[in-house]
PDB file of C-alpha atoms in Angstrom:
ATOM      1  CA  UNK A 484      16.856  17.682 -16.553  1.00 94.00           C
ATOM      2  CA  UNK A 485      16.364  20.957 -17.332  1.00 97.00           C
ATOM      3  CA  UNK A 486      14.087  22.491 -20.288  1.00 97.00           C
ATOM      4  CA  UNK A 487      16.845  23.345 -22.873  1.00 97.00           C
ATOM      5  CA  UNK A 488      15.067  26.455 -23.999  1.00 97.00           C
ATOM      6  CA  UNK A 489      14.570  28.501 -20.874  1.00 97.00           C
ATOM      7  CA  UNK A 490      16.663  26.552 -18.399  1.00 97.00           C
ATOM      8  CA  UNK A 491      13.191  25.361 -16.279  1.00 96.00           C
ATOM      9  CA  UNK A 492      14.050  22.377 -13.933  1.00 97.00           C
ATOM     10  CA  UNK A 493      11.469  19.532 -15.092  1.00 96.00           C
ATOM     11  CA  UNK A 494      10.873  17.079 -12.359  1.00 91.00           C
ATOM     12  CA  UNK A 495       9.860  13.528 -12.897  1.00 88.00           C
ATOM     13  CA  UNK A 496       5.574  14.134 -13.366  1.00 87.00           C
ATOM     14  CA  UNK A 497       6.965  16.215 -16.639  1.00 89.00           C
ATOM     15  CA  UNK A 498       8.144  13.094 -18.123  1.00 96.00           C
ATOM     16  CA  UNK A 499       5.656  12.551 -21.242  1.00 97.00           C
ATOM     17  CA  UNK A 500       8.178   9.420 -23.163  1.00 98.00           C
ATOM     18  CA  UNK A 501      10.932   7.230 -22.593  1.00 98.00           C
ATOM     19  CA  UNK A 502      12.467   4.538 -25.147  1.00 98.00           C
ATOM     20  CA  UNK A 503      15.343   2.109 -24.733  1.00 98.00           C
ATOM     21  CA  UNK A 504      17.307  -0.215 -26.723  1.00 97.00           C
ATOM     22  CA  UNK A 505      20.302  -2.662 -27.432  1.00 95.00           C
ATOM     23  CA  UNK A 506      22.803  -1.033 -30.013  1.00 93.00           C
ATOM     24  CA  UNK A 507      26.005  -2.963 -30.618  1.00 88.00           C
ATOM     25  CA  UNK A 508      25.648  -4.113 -26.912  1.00 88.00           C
ATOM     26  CA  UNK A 509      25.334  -0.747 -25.378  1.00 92.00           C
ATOM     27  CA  UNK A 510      21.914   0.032 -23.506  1.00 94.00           C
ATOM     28  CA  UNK A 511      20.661   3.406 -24.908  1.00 96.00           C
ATOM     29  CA  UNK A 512      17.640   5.137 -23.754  1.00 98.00           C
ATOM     30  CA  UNK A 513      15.941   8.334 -24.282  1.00 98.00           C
ATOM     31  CA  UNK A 514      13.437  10.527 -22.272  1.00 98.00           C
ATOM     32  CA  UNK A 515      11.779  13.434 -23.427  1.00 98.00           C
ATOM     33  CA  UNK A 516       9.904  15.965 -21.622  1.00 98.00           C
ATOM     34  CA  UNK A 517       8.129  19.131 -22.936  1.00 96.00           C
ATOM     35  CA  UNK A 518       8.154  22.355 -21.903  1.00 95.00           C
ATOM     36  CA  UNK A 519       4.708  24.354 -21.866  1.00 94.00           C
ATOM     37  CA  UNK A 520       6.122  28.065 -21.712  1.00 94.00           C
ATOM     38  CA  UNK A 521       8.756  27.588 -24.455  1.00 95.00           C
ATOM     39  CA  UNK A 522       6.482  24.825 -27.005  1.00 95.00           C
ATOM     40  CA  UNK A 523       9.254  22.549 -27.286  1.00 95.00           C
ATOM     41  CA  UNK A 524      10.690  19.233 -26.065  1.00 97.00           C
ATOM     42  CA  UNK A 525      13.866  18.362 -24.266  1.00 98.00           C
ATOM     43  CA  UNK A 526      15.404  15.059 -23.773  1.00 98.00           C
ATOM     44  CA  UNK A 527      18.100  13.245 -21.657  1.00 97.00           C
ATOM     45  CA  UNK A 528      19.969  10.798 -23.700  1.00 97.00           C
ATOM     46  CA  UNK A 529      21.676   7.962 -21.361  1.00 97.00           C
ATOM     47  CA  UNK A 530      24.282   5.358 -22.697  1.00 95.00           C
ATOM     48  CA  UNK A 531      25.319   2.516 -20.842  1.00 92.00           C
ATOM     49  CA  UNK A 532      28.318   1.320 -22.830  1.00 86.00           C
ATOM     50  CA  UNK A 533      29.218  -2.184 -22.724  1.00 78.00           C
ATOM     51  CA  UNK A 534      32.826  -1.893 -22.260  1.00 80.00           C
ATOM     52  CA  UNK A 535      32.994   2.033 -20.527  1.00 79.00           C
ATOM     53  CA  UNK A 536      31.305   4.480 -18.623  1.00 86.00           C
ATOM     54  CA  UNK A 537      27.558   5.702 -18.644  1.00 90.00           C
ATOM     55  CA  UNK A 538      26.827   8.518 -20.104  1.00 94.00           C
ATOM     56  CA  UNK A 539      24.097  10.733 -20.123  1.00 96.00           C
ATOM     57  CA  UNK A 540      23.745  14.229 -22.620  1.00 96.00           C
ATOM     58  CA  UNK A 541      20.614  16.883 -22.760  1.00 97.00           C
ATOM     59  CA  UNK A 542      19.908  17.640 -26.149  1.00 97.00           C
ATOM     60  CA  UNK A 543      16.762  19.990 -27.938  1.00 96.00           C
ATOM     61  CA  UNK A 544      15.163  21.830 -28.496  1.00 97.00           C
ATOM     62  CA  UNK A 545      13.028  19.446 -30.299  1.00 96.00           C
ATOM     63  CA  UNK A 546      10.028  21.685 -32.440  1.00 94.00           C
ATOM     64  CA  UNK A 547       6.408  20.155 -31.581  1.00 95.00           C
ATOM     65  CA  UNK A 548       6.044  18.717 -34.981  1.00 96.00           C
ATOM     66  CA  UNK A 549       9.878  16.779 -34.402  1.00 97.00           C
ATOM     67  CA  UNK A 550       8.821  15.874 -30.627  1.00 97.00           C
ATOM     68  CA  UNK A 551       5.102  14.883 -31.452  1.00 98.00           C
ATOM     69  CA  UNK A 552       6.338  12.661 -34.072  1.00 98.00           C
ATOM     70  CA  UNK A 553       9.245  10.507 -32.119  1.00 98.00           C
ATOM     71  CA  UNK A 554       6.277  10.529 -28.727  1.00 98.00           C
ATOM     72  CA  UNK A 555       3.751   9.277 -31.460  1.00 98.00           C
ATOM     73  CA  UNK A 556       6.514   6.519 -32.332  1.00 98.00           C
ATOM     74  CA  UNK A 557       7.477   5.456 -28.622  1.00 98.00           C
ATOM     75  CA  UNK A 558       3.518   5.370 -27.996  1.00 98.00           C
ATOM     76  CA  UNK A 559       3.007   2.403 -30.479  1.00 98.00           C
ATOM     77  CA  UNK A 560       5.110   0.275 -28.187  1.00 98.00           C
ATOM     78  CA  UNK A 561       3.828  -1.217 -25.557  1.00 97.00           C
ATOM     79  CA  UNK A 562       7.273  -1.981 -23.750  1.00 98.00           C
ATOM     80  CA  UNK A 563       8.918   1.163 -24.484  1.00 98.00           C
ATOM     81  CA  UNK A 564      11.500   0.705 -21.504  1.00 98.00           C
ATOM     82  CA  UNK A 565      12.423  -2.938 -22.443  1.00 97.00           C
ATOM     83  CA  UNK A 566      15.501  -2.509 -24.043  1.00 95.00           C
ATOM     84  CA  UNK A 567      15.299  -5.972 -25.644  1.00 94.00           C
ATOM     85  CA  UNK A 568      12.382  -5.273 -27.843  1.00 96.00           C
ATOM     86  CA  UNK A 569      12.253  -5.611 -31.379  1.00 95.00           C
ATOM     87  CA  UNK A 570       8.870  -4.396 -32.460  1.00 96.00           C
ATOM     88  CA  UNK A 571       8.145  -2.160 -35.537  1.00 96.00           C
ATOM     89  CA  UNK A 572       8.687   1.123 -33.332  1.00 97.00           C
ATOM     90  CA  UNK A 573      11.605   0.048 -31.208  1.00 97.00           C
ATOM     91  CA  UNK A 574      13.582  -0.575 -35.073  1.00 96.00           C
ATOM     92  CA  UNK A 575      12.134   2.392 -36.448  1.00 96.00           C
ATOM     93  CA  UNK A 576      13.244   4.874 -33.308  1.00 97.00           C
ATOM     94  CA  UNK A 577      16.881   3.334 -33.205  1.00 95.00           C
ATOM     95  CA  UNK A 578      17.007   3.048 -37.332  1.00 93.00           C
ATOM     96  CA  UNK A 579      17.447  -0.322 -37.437  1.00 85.00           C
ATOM     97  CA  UNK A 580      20.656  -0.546 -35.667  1.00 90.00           C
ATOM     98  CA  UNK A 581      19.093  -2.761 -32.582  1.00 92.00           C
ATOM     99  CA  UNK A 582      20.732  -5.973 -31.595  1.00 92.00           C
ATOM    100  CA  UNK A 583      20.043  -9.097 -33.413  1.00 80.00           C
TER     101      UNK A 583
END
């Protein structure tokens, strides 16, 4: 992944949030990373669609205030990765469109 503002390779120890969840039976996760030098988050968006291939897009830049926000949101999980969870955060991230 690479910082969408100035092109900077992050490696993994950059990694400051990660969030996953069942929509419509597809597994989708997100993982964000910020970028000192350029004040913004990236993330990596990865699908893993139930009937088709994997996908996986960058997206950003994400302003501080944007990026703070959704980290402050995937921090009030506990399970963040478990892409079965239904807590408060997991249904506000995904917009209520998790799996029953």
């Amino acid at each position: 992944m690479n910082c969408t503002v100035c092109g900077k390779e992050f490696d993994k120890s950059e990694r400051v949030a990660g969030i996953s969840g069942r929509v419509m039976g597809d597994e989708c996760t997100d993982i964000y990373y910020w970028c000192p030098a350029c004040q913004a988050y990236s993330f990596r968006m990865y699908r893993d669609v139930f009937c088709g291939p994997e996908t996986q897009r960058d997206c950003g830049p994400l302003a501080r205030e944007e990026g703070d926000r959704r980290i402050a949101l995937i921090g009030r999980c506990a399970s963040p990765m478990n892409e079965r969870c239904k807590c408060d955060a997991h249904k506000e991230y995904f917009g209520g469109w998790l799996d029953s």
